[in-house]
Amino acid sequence: MRIGHGYDVHAFCEGDSIRLCGVTIAHNRGFKAHSDGDVALHALCDALLGAAALGDIGRHFPDTDAKYQNIDSRLLLREVKQLLHNDGLVCNNADITIVAQAPKLAPHTGAMCEAIASDLSIAVNRVNVKATTSEWLGFTGREEGIAAHAVVTLV
Ligand code: MG
C-alpha cells in the first residue's frame, strides 16, 4: 500500500466558467493557467505521482510545452493512470478537498467523482470530493483563487 498527497492552487482571471475535477462550472471568473486550470485534478495527479514515486505533474507535463496549452486535465489524469499501470500500480482510493469561497460546489461533487472514477478506471465509491470555504480568510477567502488537496492510496 502506498499513500500520496498533492496540493495545487490556481488564481482567478477574467472568465465565465471554471473546470474542477473535469466538470465545467459557471462562475463570474475563469482560471489563469497554461492548461484548463483544473486545480483539483492537478492536486490529484500530484498525489498519484507522489505515491508512485514518479515525481510531479510539472516534470511530466511542463507548462513551457505548447502541447499542454489549454489541455483538458482529464487527459493528464489518464496519462498518469497509465504511468502507474506501467509500474503495476492501481489507485485504491482518492479523497479530494477543494477550498473555495465561491461558487457553491456541493451540487457538482457527484459528477466530479464519476469523472475521476471513469478516468482512473475504478469504482465511483473509491472516490470522494468535498468542498470547503476558508471562512473569508486568506487568498481563497478573498476569492483570488482556489486551492485543492488530494490524498490517494495505491495498490
Ligand atoms: Mg496546476
JSON list of C-alpha atoms and ligand atoms in Angstrom, two decimals:
[
{"chain": "A", "resi": 1, "resn": "MET", "atom": "CA", "xyz": [0.00, 0.00, 0.00]},
{"chain": "A", "resi": 2, "resn": "ARG", "atom": "CA", "xyz": [1.33, 3.45, -0.94]},
{"chain": "A", "resi": 3, "resn": "ILE", "atom": "CA", "xyz": [-0.01, 6.85, 0.14]},
{"chain": "A", "resi": 4, "resn": "GLY", "atom": "CA", "xyz": [0.36, 10.09, -1.83]},
{"chain": "A", "resi": 5, "resn": "HIS", "atom": "CA", "xyz": [-0.53, 13.71, -1.21]},
{"chain": "A", "resi": 6, "resn": "GLY", "atom": "CA", "xyz": [-0.98, 16.55, -3.72]},
{"chain": "A", "resi": 7, "resn": "TYR", "atom": "CA", "xyz": [-1.69, 20.27, -3.43]},
{"chain": "A", "resi": 8, "resn": "ASP", "atom": "CA", "xyz": [-2.30, 22.93, -6.08]},
{"chain": "A", "resi": 9, "resn": "VAL", "atom": "CA", "xyz": [-3.54, 26.50, -6.40]},
{"chain": "A", "resi": 10, "resn": "HIS", "atom": "CA", "xyz": [-4.83, 28.48, -9.36]},
{"chain": "A", "resi": 11, "resn": "ALA", "atom": "CA", "xyz": [-5.60, 32.20, -9.43]},
{"chain": "A", "resi": 12, "resn": "PHE", "atom": "CA", "xyz": [-8.73, 33.60, -10.99]},
{"chain": "A", "resi": 13, "resn": "CYS", "atom": "CA", "xyz": [-8.77, 35.83, -14.05]},
{"chain": "A", "resi": 14, "resn": "GLU", "atom": "CA", "xyz": [-11.49, 37.18, -16.32]},
{"chain": "A", "resi": 15, "resn": "GLY", "atom": "CA", "xyz": [-13.86, 34.46, -17.45]},
{"chain": "A", "resi": 16, "resn": "ASP", "atom": "CA", "xyz": [-17.28, 32.89, -17.15]},
{"chain": "A", "resi": 17, "resn": "SER", "atom": "CA", "xyz": [-16.55, 29.32, -16.04]},
{"chain": "A", "resi": 18, "resn": "ILE", "atom": "CA", "xyz": [-14.03, 27.12, -14.24]},
{"chain": "A", "resi": 19, "resn": "ARG", "atom": "CA", "xyz": [-13.13, 23.44, -14.53]},
{"chain": "A", "resi": 20, "resn": "LEU", "atom": "CA", "xyz": [-12.92, 21.39, -11.35]},
{"chain": "A", "resi": 21, "resn": "CYS", "atom": "CA", "xyz": [-12.49, 17.60, -11.32]},
{"chain": "A", "resi": 22, "resn": "GLY", "atom": "CA", "xyz": [-13.29, 17.57, -15.03]},
{"chain": "A", "resi": 23, "resn": "VAL", "atom": "CA", "xyz": [-16.64, 19.36, -14.58]},
{"chain": "A", "resi": 24, "resn": "THR", "atom": "CA", "xyz": [-17.30, 22.80, -16.12]},
{"chain": "A", "resi": 25, "resn": "ILE", "atom": "CA", "xyz": [-18.98, 25.11, -13.60]},
{"chain": "A", "resi": 26, "resn": "ALA", "atom": "CA", "xyz": [-20.42, 28.52, -14.43]},
{"chain": "A", "resi": 27, "resn": "HIS", "atom": "CA", "xyz": [-18.71, 31.27, -12.44]},
{"chain": "A", "resi": 28, "resn": "ASN", "atom": "CA", "xyz": [-18.03, 35.00, -12.75]},
{"chain": "A", "resi": 29, "resn": "ARG", "atom": "CA", "xyz": [-14.29, 34.27, -13.10]},
{"chain": "A", "resi": 30, "resn": "GLY", "atom": "CA", "xyz": [-12.01, 31.88, -15.01]},
{"chain": "A", "resi": 31, "resn": "PHE", "atom": "CA", "xyz": [-8.66, 30.27, -14.11]},
{"chain": "A", "resi": 32, "resn": "LYS", "atom": "CA", "xyz": [-5.32, 31.82, -15.04]},
{"chain": "A", "resi": 33, "resn": "ALA", "atom": "CA", "xyz": [-3.43, 28.74, -16.27]},
{"chain": "A", "resi": 34, "resn": "HIS", "atom": "CA", "xyz": [-1.44, 27.16, -19.09]},
{"chain": "A", "resi": 35, "resn": "SER", "atom": "CA", "xyz": [-3.79, 24.15, -19.06]},
{"chain": "A", "resi": 36, "resn": "ASP", "atom": "CA", "xyz": [-7.54, 24.28, -18.33]},
{"chain": "A", "resi": 37, "resn": "GLY", "atom": "CA", "xyz": [-6.53, 25.19, -14.75]},
{"chain": "A", "resi": 38, "resn": "ASP", "atom": "CA", "xyz": [-8.30, 22.23, -13.15]},
{"chain": "A", "resi": 39, "resn": "VAL", "atom": "CA", "xyz": [-6.63, 22.71, -9.78]},
{"chain": "A", "resi": 40, "resn": "ALA", "atom": "CA", "xyz": [-8.34, 19.67, -8.24]},
{"chain": "A", "resi": 41, "resn": "LEU", "atom": "CA", "xyz": [-7.18, 17.27, -10.96]},
{"chain": "A", "resi": 42, "resn": "HIS", "atom": "CA", "xyz": [-3.67, 18.74, -10.74]},
{"chain": "A", "resi": 43, "resn": "ALA", "atom": "CA", "xyz": [-3.60, 18.03, -6.99]},
{"chain": "A", "resi": 44, "resn": "LEU", "atom": "CA", "xyz": [-4.91, 14.52, -7.72]},
{"chain": "A", "resi": 45, "resn": "CYS", "atom": "CA", "xyz": [-2.25, 13.88, -10.41]},
{"chain": "A", "resi": 46, "resn": "ASP", "atom": "CA", "xyz": [0.46, 15.02, -7.98]},
{"chain": "A", "resi": 47, "resn": "ALA", "atom": "CA", "xyz": [-0.88, 12.73, -5.25]},
{"chain": "A", "resi": 48, "resn": "LEU", "atom": "CA", "xyz": [-0.89, 9.75, -7.64]},
{"chain": "A", "resi": 49, "resn": "LEU", "atom": "CA", "xyz": [2.61, 10.53, -8.95]},
{"chain": "A", "resi": 50, "resn": "GLY", "atom": "CA", "xyz": [3.83, 11.09, -5.39]},
{"chain": "A", "resi": 51, "resn": "ALA", "atom": "CA", "xyz": [2.51, 7.74, -4.19]},
{"chain": "A", "resi": 52, "resn": "ALA", "atom": "CA", "xyz": [4.21, 6.03, -7.15]},
{"chain": "A", "resi": 53, "resn": "ALA", "atom": "CA", "xyz": [7.49, 7.95, -6.53]},
{"chain": "A", "resi": 54, "resn": "LEU", "atom": "CA", "xyz": [7.25, 9.31, -10.08]},
{"chain": "A", "resi": 55, "resn": "GLY", "atom": "CA", "xyz": [7.97, 12.97, -9.34]},
{"chain": "A", "resi": 56, "resn": "ASP", "atom": "CA", "xyz": [5.31, 15.57, -10.04]},
{"chain": "A", "resi": 57, "resn": "ILE", "atom": "CA", "xyz": [2.96, 16.91, -12.68]},
{"chain": "A", "resi": 58, "resn": "GLY", "atom": "CA", "xyz": [5.40, 19.67, -13.72]},
{"chain": "A", "resi": 59, "resn": "ARG", "atom": "CA", "xyz": [8.03, 17.07, -14.60]},
{"chain": "A", "resi": 60, "resn": "HIS", "atom": "CA", "xyz": [5.70, 15.00, -16.79]},
{"chain": "A", "resi": 61, "resn": "PHE", "atom": "CA", "xyz": [3.66, 17.86, -18.32]},
{"chain": "A", "resi": 62, "resn": "PRO", "atom": "CA", "xyz": [5.81, 21.03, -18.31]},
{"chain": "A", "resi": 63, "resn": "ASP", "atom": "CA", "xyz": [3.84, 24.28, -18.61]},
{"chain": "A", "resi": 64, "resn": "THR", "atom": "CA", "xyz": [6.54, 25.52, -21.02]},
{"chain": "A", "resi": 65, "resn": "ASP", "atom": "CA", "xyz": [5.40, 22.88, -23.56]},
{"chain": "A", "resi": 66, "resn": "ALA", "atom": "CA", "xyz": [2.87, 24.25, -26.09]},
{"chain": "A", "resi": 67, "resn": "LYS", "atom": "CA", "xyz": [1.41, 20.72, -26.28]},
{"chain": "A", "resi": 68, "resn": "TYR", "atom": "CA", "xyz": [-0.27, 21.31, -22.91]},
{"chain": "A", "resi": 69, "resn": "GLN", "atom": "CA", "xyz": [-1.76, 24.73, -23.71]},
{"chain": "A", "resi": 70, "resn": "ASN", "atom": "CA", "xyz": [-5.44, 24.75, -22.66]},
{"chain": "A", "resi": 71, "resn": "ILE", "atom": "CA", "xyz": [-5.31, 20.96, -22.38]},
{"chain": "A", "resi": 72, "resn": "ASP", "atom": "CA", "xyz": [-8.19, 19.12, -20.72]},
{"chain": "A", "resi": 73, "resn": "SER", "atom": "CA", "xyz": [-6.66, 17.97, -17.41]},
{"chain": "A", "resi": 74, "resn": "ARG", "atom": "CA", "xyz": [-8.64, 14.74, -17.65]},
{"chain": "A", "resi": 75, "resn": "LEU", "atom": "CA", "xyz": [-6.21, 13.74, -20.41]},
{"chain": "A", "resi": 76, "resn": "LEU", "atom": "CA", "xyz": [-3.33, 14.35, -17.98]},
{"chain": "A", "resi": 77, "resn": "LEU", "atom": "CA", "xyz": [-5.08, 12.24, -15.33]},
{"chain": "A", "resi": 78, "resn": "ARG", "atom": "CA", "xyz": [-5.49, 9.38, -17.80]},
{"chain": "A", "resi": 79, "resn": "GLU", "atom": "CA", "xyz": [-1.79, 9.64, -18.73]},
{"chain": "A", "resi": 80, "resn": "VAL", "atom": "CA", "xyz": [-0.88, 9.49, -15.04]},
{"chain": "A", "resi": 81, "resn": "LYS", "atom": "CA", "xyz": [-3.07, 6.39, -14.64]},
{"chain": "A", "resi": 82, "resn": "GLN", "atom": "CA", "xyz": [-1.12, 4.79, -17.49]},
{"chain": "A", "resi": 83, "resn": "LEU", "atom": "CA", "xyz": [2.23, 5.65, -15.85]},
{"chain": "A", "resi": 84, "resn": "LEU", "atom": "CA", "xyz": [1.00, 3.95, -12.68]},
{"chain": "A", "resi": 85, "resn": "HIS", "atom": "CA", "xyz": [-0.22, 0.90, -14.60]},
{"chain": "A", "resi": 86, "resn": "ASN", "atom": "CA", "xyz": [3.22, 0.65, -16.26]},
{"chain": "A", "resi": 87, "resn": "ASP", "atom": "CA", "xyz": [4.64, 0.24, -12.75]},
{"chain": "A", "resi": 88, "resn": "GLY", "atom": "CA", "xyz": [1.98, -2.30, -11.75]},
{"chain": "A", "resi": 89, "resn": "LEU", "atom": "CA", "xyz": [0.13, 0.21, -9.56]},
{"chain": "A", "resi": 90, "resn": "VAL", "atom": "CA", "xyz": [-3.61, 0.99, -9.37]},
{"chain": "A", "resi": 91, "resn": "CYS", "atom": "CA", "xyz": [-5.39, 3.74, -7.46]},
{"chain": "A", "resi": 92, "resn": "ASN", "atom": "CA", "xyz": [-7.19, 2.19, -4.49]},
{"chain": "A", "resi": 93, "resn": "ASN", "atom": "CA", "xyz": [-8.99, 5.35, -3.37]},
{"chain": "A", "resi": 94, "resn": "ALA", "atom": "CA", "xyz": [-8.80, 9.12, -3.74]},
{"chain": "A", "resi": 95, "resn": "ASP", "atom": "CA", "xyz": [-10.03, 11.85, -1.39]},
{"chain": "A", "resi": 96, "resn": "ILE", "atom": "CA", "xyz": [-10.02, 15.44, -2.65]},
{"chain": "A", "resi": 97, "resn": "THR", "atom": "CA", "xyz": [-10.73, 18.67, -0.77]},
{"chain": "A", "resi": 98, "resn": "ILE", "atom": "CA", "xyz": [-11.38, 21.85, -2.75]},
{"chain": "A", "resi": 99, "resn": "VAL", "atom": "CA", "xyz": [-11.01, 25.14, -0.85]},
{"chain": "A", "resi": 100, "resn": "ALA", "atom": "CA", "xyz": [-13.18, 27.80, -2.49]},
{"chain": "A", "resi": 101, "resn": "GLN", "atom": "CA", "xyz": [-15.27, 30.66, -1.14]},
{"chain": "A", "resi": 102, "resn": "ALA", "atom": "CA", "xyz": [-17.37, 30.55, -4.32]},
{"chain": "A", "resi": 103, "resn": "PRO", "atom": "CA", "xyz": [-19.01, 29.10, -6.35]},
{"chain": "A", "resi": 104, "resn": "LYS", "atom": "CA", "xyz": [-21.04, 26.52, -4.43]},
{"chain": "A", "resi": 105, "resn": "LEU", "atom": "CA", "xyz": [-19.58, 23.12, -5.34]},
{"chain": "A", "resi": 106, "resn": "ALA", "atom": "CA", "xyz": [-21.79, 20.66, -3.46]},
{"chain": "A", "resi": 107, "resn": "PRO", "atom": "CA", "xyz": [-24.23, 20.25, -6.41]},
{"chain": "A", "resi": 108, "resn": "HIS", "atom": "CA", "xyz": [-21.30, 19.13, -8.61]},
{"chain": "A", "resi": 109, "resn": "THR", "atom": "CA", "xyz": [-19.41, 16.66, -6.41]},
{"chain": "A", "resi": 110, "resn": "GLY", "atom": "CA", "xyz": [-21.32, 13.62, -7.72]},
{"chain": "A", "resi": 111, "resn": "ALA", "atom": "CA", "xyz": [-20.38, 14.40, -11.33]},
{"chain": "A", "resi": 112, "resn": "MET", "atom": "CA", "xyz": [-16.81, 15.11, -10.20]},
{"chain": "A", "resi": 113, "resn": "CYS", "atom": "CA", "xyz": [-16.49, 11.68, -8.55]},
{"chain": "A", "resi": 114, "resn": "GLU", "atom": "CA", "xyz": [-17.90, 9.99, -11.66]},
{"chain": "A", "resi": 115, "resn": "ALA", "atom": "CA", "xyz": [-15.42, 11.77, -13.95]},
{"chain": "A", "resi": 116, "resn": "ILE", "atom": "CA", "xyz": [-12.45, 10.80, -11.78]},
{"chain": "A", "resi": 117, "resn": "ALA", "atom": "CA", "xyz": [-13.58, 7.19, -11.32]},
{"chain": "A", "resi": 118, "resn": "SER", "atom": "CA", "xyz": [-14.04, 6.89, -15.08]},
{"chain": "A", "resi": 119, "resn": "ASP", "atom": "CA", "xyz": [-10.59, 8.32, -15.85]},
{"chain": "A", "resi": 120, "resn": "LEU", "atom": "CA", "xyz": [-8.88, 6.11, -13.24]},
{"chain": "A", "resi": 121, "resn": "SER", "atom": "CA", "xyz": [-10.96, 3.03, -14.22]},
{"chain": "A", "resi": 122, "resn": "ILE", "atom": "CA", "xyz": [-12.05, 2.47, -10.61]},
{"chain": "A", "resi": 123, "resn": "ALA", "atom": "CA", "xyz": [-15.42, 2.22, -8.87]},
{"chain": "A", "resi": 124, "resn": "VAL", "atom": "CA", "xyz": [-17.08, 5.53, -8.03]},
{"chain": "A", "resi": 125, "resn": "ASN", "atom": "CA", "xyz": [-17.30, 4.51, -4.36]},
{"chain": "A", "resi": 126, "resn": "ARG", "atom": "CA", "xyz": [-13.48, 4.70, -4.27]},
{"chain": "A", "resi": 127, "resn": "VAL", "atom": "CA", "xyz": [-13.56, 8.45, -4.96]},
{"chain": "A", "resi": 128, "resn": "ASN", "atom": "CA", "xyz": [-14.59, 11.30, -2.68]},
{"chain": "A", "resi": 129, "resn": "VAL", "atom": "CA", "xyz": [-14.69, 15.02, -3.48]},
{"chain": "A", "resi": 130, "resn": "LYS", "atom": "CA", "xyz": [-15.55, 17.56, -0.82]},
{"chain": "A", "resi": 131, "resn": "ALA", "atom": "CA", "xyz": [-15.59, 21.33, -0.80]},
{"chain": "A", "resi": 132, "resn": "THR", "atom": "CA", "xyz": [-14.99, 23.79, 1.99]},
{"chain": "A", "resi": 133, "resn": "THR", "atom": "CA", "xyz": [-14.58, 27.53, 2.31]},
{"chain": "A", "resi": 134, "resn": "SER", "atom": "CA", "xyz": [-11.80, 29.21, 4.29]},
{"chain": "A", "resi": 135, "resn": "GLU", "atom": "CA", "xyz": [-14.33, 31.41, 6.12]},
{"chain": "A", "resi": 136, "resn": "TRP", "atom": "CA", "xyz": [-13.41, 34.51, 4.10]},
{"chain": "A", "resi": 137, "resn": "LEU", "atom": "CA", "xyz": [-9.76, 34.21, 5.25]},
{"chain": "A", "resi": 138, "resn": "GLY", "atom": "CA", "xyz": [-6.66, 34.18, 3.03]},
{"chain": "A", "resi": 139, "resn": "PHE", "atom": "CA", "xyz": [-6.48, 34.16, -0.77]},
{"chain": "A", "resi": 140, "resn": "THR", "atom": "CA", "xyz": [-9.33, 31.68, -1.18]},
{"chain": "A", "resi": 141, "resn": "GLY", "atom": "CA", "xyz": [-11.48, 33.69, 1.23]},
{"chain": "A", "resi": 142, "resn": "ARG", "atom": "CA", "xyz": [-10.78, 36.88, -0.74]},
{"chain": "A", "resi": 143, "resn": "GLU", "atom": "CA", "xyz": [-11.86, 34.96, -3.88]},
{"chain": "A", "resi": 144, "resn": "GLU", "atom": "CA", "xyz": [-8.47, 35.44, -5.54]},
{"chain": "A", "resi": 145, "resn": "GLY", "atom": "CA", "xyz": [-8.25, 31.76, -6.46]},
{"chain": "A", "resi": 146, "resn": "ILE", "atom": "CA", "xyz": [-8.98, 28.18, -5.48]},
{"chain": "A", "resi": 147, "resn": "ALA", "atom": "CA", "xyz": [-6.80, 25.59, -3.71]},
{"chain": "A", "resi": 148, "resn": "ALA", "atom": "CA", "xyz": [-7.14, 21.82, -3.74]},
{"chain": "A", "resi": 149, "resn": "HIS", "atom": "CA", "xyz": [-5.68, 18.99, -1.68]},
{"chain": "A", "resi": 150, "resn": "ALA", "atom": "CA", "xyz": [-5.69, 15.31, -2.66]},
{"chain": "A", "resi": 151, "resn": "VAL", "atom": "CA", "xyz": [-4.77, 12.15, -0.79]},
{"chain": "A", "resi": 152, "resn": "VAL", "atom": "CA", "xyz": [-4.64, 8.78, -2.52]},
{"chain": "A", "resi": 153, "resn": "THR", "atom": "CA", "xyz": [-3.72, 5.21, -1.80]},
{"chain": "A", "resi": 154, "resn": "LEU", "atom": "CA", "xyz": [-2.31, 2.88, -4.45]},
{"chain": "A", "resi": 155, "resn": "VAL", "atom": "CA", "xyz": [-2.13, -0.89, -4.52]},
{"chain": "B", "resi": 1, "resn": "MG", "atom": "MG", "xyz": [-1.95, 23.47, -11.62]}
]
